[in-house]
Structure formats: C-alpha cells, structure tokens
mmCIF file of C-alpha atoms in Angstrom:
data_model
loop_
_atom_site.group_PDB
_atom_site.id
_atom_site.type_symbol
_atom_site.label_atom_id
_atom_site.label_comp_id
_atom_site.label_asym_id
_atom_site.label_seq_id
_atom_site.Cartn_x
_atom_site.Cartn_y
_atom_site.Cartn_z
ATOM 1 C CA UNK A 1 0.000 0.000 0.000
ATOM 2 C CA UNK A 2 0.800 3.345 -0.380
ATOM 3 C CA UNK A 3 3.448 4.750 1.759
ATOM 4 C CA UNK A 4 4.667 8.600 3.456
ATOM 5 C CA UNK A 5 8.045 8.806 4.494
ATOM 6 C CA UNK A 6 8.643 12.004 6.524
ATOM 7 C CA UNK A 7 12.533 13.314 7.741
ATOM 8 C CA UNK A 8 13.953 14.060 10.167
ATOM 9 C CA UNK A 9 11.786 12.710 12.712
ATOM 10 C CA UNK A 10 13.298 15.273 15.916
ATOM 11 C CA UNK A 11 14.865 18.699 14.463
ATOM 12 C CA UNK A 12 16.114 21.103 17.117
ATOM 13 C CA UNK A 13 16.986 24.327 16.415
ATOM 14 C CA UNK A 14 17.609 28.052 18.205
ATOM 15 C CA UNK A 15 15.395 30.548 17.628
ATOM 16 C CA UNK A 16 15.900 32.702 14.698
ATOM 17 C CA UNK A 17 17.635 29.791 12.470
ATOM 18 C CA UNK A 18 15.646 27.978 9.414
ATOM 19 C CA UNK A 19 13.446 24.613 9.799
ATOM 20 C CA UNK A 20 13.379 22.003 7.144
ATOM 21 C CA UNK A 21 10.968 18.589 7.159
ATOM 22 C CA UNK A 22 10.750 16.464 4.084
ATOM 23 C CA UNK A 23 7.996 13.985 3.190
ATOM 24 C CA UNK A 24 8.491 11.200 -0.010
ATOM 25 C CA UNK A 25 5.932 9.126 -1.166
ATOM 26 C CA UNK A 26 6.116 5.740 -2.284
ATOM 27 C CA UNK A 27 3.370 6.229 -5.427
ATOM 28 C CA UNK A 28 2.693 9.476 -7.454
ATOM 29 C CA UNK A 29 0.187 11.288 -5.289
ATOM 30 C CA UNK A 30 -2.966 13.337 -6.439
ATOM 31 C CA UNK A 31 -2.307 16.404 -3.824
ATOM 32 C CA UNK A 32 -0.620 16.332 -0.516
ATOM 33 C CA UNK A 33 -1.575 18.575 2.630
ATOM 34 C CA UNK A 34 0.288 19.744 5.646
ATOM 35 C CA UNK A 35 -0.705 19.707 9.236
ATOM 36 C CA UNK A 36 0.814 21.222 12.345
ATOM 37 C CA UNK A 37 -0.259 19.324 15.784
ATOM 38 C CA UNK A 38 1.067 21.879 18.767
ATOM 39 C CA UNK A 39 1.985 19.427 22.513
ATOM 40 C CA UNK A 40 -1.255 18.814 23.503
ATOM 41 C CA UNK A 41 -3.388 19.739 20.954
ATOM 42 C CA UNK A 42 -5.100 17.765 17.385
ATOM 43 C CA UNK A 43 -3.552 18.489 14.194
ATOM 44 C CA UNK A 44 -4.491 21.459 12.349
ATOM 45 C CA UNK A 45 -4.879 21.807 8.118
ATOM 46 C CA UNK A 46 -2.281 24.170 7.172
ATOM 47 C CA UNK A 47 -2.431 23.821 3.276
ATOM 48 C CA UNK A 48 -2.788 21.839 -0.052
ATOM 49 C CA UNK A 49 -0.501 21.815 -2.958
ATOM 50 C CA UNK A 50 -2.054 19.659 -5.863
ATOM 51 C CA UNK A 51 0.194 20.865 -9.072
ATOM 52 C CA UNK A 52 3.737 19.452 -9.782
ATOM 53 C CA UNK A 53 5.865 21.756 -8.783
ATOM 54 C CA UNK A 54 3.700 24.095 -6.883
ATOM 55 C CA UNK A 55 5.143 26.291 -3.819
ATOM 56 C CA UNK A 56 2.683 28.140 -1.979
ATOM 57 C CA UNK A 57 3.950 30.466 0.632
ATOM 58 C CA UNK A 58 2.131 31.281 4.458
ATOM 59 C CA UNK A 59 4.143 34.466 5.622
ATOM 60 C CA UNK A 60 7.425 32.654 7.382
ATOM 61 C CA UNK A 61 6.311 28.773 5.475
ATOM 62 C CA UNK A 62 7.171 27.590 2.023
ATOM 63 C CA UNK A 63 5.887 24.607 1.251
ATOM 64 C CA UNK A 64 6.978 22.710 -2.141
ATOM 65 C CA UNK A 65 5.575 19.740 -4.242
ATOM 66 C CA UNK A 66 8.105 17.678 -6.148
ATOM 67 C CA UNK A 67 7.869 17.696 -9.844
ATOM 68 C CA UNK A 68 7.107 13.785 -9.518
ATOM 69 C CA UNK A 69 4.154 14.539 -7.098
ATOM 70 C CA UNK A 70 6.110 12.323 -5.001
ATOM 71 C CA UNK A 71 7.909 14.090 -2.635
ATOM 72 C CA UNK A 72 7.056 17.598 -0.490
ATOM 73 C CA UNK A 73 9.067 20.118 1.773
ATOM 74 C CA UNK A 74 8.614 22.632 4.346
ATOM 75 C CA UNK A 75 10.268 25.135 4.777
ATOM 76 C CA UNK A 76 10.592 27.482 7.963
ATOM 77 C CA UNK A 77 12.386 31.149 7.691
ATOM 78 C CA UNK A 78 13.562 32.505 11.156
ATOM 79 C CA UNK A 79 11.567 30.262 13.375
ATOM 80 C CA UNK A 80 9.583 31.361 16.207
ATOM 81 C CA UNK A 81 8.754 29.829 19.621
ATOM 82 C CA UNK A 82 5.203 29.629 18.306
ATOM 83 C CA UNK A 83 6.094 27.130 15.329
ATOM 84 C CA UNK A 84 7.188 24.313 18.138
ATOM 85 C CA UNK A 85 5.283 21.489 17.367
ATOM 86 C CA UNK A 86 4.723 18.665 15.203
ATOM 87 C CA UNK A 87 4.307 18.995 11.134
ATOM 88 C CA UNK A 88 2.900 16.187 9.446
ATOM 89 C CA UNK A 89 2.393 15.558 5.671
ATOM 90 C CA UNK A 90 -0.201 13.504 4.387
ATOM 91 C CA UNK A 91 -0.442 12.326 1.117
ATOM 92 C CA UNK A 92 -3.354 11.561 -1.235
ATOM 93 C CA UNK A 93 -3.897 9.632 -4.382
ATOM 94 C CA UNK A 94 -7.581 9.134 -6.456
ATOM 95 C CA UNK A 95 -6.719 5.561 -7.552
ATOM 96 C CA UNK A 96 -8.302 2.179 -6.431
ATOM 97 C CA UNK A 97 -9.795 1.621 -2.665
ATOM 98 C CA UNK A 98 -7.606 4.554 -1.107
ATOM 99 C CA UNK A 99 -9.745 7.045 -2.774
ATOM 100 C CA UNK A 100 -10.682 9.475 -0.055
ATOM 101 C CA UNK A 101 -8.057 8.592 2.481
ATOM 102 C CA UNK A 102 -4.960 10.668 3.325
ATOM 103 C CA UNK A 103 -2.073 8.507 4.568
ATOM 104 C CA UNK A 104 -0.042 10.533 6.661
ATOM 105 C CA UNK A 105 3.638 10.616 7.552
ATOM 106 C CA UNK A 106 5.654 9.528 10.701
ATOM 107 C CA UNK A 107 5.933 13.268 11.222
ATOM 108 C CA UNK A 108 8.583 16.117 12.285
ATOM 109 C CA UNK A 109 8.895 17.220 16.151
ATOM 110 C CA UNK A 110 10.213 20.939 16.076
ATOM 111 C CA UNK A 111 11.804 22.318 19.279
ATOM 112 C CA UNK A 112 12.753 26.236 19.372
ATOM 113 C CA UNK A 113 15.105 27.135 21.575
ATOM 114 C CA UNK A 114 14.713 30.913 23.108
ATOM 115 C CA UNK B 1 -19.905 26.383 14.527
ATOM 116 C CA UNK B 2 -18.575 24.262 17.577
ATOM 117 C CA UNK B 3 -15.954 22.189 15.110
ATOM 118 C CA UNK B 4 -15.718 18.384 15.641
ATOM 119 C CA UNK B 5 -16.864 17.238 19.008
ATOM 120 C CA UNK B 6 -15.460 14.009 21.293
ATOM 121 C CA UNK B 7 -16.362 12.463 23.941
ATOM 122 C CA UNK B 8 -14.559 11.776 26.895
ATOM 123 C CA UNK B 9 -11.698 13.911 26.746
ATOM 124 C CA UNK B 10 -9.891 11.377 29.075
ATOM 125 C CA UNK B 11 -10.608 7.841 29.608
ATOM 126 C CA UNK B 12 -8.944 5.316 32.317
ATOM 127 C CA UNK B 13 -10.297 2.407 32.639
ATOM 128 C CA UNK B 14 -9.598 -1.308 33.554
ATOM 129 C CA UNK B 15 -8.251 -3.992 30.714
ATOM 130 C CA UNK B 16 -10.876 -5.921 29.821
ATOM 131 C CA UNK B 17 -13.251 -3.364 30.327
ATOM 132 C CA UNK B 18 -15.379 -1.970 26.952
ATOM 133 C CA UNK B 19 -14.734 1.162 25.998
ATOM 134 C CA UNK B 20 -16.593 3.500 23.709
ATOM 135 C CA UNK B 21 -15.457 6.726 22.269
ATOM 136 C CA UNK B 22 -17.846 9.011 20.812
ATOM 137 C CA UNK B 23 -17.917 11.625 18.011
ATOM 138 C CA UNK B 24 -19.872 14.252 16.438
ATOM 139 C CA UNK B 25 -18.293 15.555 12.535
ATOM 140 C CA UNK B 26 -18.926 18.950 11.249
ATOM 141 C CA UNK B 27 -22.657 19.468 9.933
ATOM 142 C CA UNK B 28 -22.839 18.984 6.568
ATOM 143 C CA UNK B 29 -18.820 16.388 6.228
ATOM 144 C CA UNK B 30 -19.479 13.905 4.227
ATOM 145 C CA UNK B 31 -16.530 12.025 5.570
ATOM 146 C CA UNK B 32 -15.776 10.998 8.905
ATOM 147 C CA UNK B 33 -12.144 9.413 10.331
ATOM 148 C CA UNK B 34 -11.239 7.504 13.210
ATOM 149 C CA UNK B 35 -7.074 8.176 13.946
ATOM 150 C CA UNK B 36 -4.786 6.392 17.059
ATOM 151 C CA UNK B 37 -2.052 8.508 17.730
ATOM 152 C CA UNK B 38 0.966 7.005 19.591
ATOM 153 C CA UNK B 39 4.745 7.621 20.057
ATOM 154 C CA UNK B 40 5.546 4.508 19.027
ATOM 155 C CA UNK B 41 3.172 4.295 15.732
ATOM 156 C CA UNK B 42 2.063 8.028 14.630
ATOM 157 C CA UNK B 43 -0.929 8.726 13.301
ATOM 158 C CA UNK B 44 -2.794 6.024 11.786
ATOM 159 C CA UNK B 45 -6.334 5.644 10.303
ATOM 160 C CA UNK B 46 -8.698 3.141 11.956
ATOM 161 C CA UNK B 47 -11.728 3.632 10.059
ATOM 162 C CA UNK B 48 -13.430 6.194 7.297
ATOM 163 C CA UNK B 49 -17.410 6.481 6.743
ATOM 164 C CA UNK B 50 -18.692 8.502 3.533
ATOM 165 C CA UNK B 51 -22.298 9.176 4.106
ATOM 166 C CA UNK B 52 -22.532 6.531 7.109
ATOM 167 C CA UNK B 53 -21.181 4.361 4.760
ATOM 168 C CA UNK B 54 -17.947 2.370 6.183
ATOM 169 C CA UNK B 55 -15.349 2.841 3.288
ATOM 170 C CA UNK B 56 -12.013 1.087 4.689
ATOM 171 C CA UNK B 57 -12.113 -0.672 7.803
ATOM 172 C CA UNK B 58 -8.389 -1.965 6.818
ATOM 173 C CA UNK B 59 -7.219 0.089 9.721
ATOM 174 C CA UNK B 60 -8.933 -1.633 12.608
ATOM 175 C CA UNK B 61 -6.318 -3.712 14.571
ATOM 176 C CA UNK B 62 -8.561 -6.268 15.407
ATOM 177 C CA UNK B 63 -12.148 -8.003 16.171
ATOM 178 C CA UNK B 64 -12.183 -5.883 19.524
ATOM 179 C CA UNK B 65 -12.607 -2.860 17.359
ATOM 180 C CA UNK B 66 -15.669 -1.972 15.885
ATOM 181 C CA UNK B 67 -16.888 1.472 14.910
ATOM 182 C CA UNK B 68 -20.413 2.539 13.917
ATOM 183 C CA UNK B 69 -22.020 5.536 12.034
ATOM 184 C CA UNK B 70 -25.821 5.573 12.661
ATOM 185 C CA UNK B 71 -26.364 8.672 11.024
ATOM 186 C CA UNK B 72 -24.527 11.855 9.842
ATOM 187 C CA UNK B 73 -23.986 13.142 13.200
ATOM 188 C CA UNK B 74 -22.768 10.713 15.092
ATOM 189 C CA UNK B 75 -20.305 7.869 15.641
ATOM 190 C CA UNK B 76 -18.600 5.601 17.701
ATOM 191 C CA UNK B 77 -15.826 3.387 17.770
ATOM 192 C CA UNK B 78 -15.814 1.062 20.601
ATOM 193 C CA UNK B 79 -13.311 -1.108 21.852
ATOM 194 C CA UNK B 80 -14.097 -4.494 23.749
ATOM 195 C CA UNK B 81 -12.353 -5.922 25.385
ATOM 196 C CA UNK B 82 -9.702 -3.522 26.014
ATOM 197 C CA UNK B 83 -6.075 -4.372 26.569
ATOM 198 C CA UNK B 84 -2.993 -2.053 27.835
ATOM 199 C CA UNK B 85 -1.707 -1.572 23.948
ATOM 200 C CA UNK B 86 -4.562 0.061 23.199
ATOM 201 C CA UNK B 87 -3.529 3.104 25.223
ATOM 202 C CA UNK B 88 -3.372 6.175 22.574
ATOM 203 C CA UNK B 89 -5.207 9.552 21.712
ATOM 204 C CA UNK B 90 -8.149 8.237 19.343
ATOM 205 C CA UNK B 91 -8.707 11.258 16.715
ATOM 206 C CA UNK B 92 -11.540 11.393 15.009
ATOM 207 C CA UNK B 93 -12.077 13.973 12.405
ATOM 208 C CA UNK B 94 -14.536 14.881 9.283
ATOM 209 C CA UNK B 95 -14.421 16.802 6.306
ATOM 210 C CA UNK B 96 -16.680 17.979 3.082
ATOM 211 C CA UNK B 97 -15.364 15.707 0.522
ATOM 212 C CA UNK B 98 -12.587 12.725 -0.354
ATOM 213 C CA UNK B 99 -8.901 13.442 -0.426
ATOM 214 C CA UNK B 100 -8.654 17.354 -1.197
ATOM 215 C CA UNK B 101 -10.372 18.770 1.145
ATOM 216 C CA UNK B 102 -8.579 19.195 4.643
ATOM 217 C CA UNK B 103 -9.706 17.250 7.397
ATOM 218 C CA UNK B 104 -10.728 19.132 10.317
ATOM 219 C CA UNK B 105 -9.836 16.490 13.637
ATOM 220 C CA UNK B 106 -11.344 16.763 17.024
ATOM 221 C CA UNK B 107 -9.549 17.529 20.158
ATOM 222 C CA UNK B 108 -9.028 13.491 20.765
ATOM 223 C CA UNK B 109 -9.713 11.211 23.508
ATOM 224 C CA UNK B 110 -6.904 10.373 25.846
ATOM 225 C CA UNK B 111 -7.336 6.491 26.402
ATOM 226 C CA UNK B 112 -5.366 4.673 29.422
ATOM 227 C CA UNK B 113 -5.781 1.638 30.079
ATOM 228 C CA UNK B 114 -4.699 -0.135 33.011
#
C-alpha cells in the first residue's frame, strides 16, 4: 500500500535559524496537505498543494511539491517559539480503494530554543 | 460552529473493560475518520465512513474494534475488550469531501488503560 516517508523525525533548532521537514511518497500522489499538531493539541490543516511543482507560501512557510508529485518540503524562515510542534504531511492519491483517504507521515517534532 | 466534538476527553479504565469513544463531525462532512495517535506508531487511520457508509475498515487492529455511524452526526468506535496496547489519543475527524479537502480532527480522547 501506499506509503509517506517524513525526515527528520526530531529537528532542534535556536530561535531565529531555518526549519526544514521532508515527506516522499512511495506512489505518485494526487495532492498532498500539511498539518501542524502543537503538545497537547489535534492536528491542524495548514495547506494543499495539488500541481507538480507548486510552492505556496504562508508568511514565514514555504511549502513545495516535487515535480514527480512524489515528494514535499517545508520550509521554515527565522523560526519562532510559536512554530514548536509537530508537522505532518499527508499524502493523497484518487486511484483504487484509497480514494478518499490521506495517509499521513511519521511526522517532524520541532523544538525552538529561546 | 462548535468544530468536531469528542467524547470523553480522558478515559482510564480497567483492561478488559469496553470502551466507547464518541464523536460528532462537522454538519454537513461527508466524511468521517477515526485516527490512534501514539509515540511509538504516529498517526494512523482506523476507520473512514462517507455518508454513514464504512469505506475502509483496513485500519482496525482487530475483532475488539468496531466502529459505527448511525447517522450523519454521530459515531462511535468502541473497543471491547480492552487491553494495555490500546492506550493512545483516538482522533476522530470529518471533512466535506474525499482526499482534497482538509480534514478538520477533534480535540481526541486520551485512552489509558490499566
């Protein structure tokens, strides 16, 4: 079945340096969407990217879909104590009995050092 | 609108024991999820309904879980009996259509079992 492969699984960094998490998937995927969980808390849609090569940019976040539709980034700028958390990918794909389901990666863990 | 609800929050309860976790999607989600969230395993999907409908029930770990969707909004997934290994945040969460549109989770139940 259709797998998400998501690195690094712990990334530590000081505040004010840049954030990197990278997702591959096994099969060519029909869109892929990115979710921040914060300690505690449920995971929370932060966007979609459905063309090949698309980047989409949320103020400090650039996110990037591989030409292939099979891999994904995101990218932090200057990270905040407010982006600790979790980011998960989660890919999708229109073809046979996964139609409808997103199958989500292992997941980043972001710490921010002050 | 009041987002996806859950019920309990928490959950403690004695192995063997039946448990039953309860949800209520977004009015008008045609899709609802059932997600376990451990350390150990991520996120996973247990279950998906479209229109009450159970789609893939591939996720269920075994015969002691069963979920239900009697009608648009509500659903359970219940777990009998229960063992220690279950222990996890159970996530369920709903959304308008298949695949690209984001899923919008509930706060989780917190499951410990003893």
């Amino acid at each position: 079945g259709q797998q998400v492969m998501q690195i690094p699984q712990y990334q530590h960094v000081q505040e004010g340096e840049d954030f990197t998490t990278y997702c591959n998937s096994s099969t060519t995927l029909s869109n892929i969407q990115w979710y921040k969980q914060r300690p505690g808390g449920h995971p929370v849609f932060l966007i979609q990217l459905v063309k090949s090569g698309e980047v989409k940019k949320q103020k400090r976040l650039t996110f990037q879909f591989g030409e292939a539709k099979k891999n994904s980034s995101l990218h932090i700028t200057a990270t905040q104590t407010t982006d600790v958390g979790t980011y998960f990918c989660a890919g999708h794909t229109y073809e046979g009995t996964s139609y409808g389901k997103l199958t989500f990666g292992q997941g980043t863990i972001l710490t921010v050092h002050p | 609108d009041a987002g996806v609800i859950q019920s309990p929050r928490h959950e403690v309860t004695e192995m063997g024991q039946e448990v039953t976790l309860r949800c209520k999607p977004i009015s008008g989600h045609d899709y609802l999820f059932w997600y376990r969230q451990t350390m150990m395993r991520g996120l996973e999907l247990l279950i998906y309904f479209n229109n009450n409908v159970p789609i893939d029930d591939s996720g269920m770990p075994e015969d002691r879980f069963s979920a239900k969707m009697p009608n648009a909004s509500f659903s359970t997934l219940k777990i009998q009996p229960s063992e220690p290994r279950d222990s996890a945040v159970y996530f369920c969460a709903s959304s308008l259509t298949a695949g690209n549109n984001e899923q919008f989770f509930g706060p989780g139940t917190r499951l410990t079992v003893l």
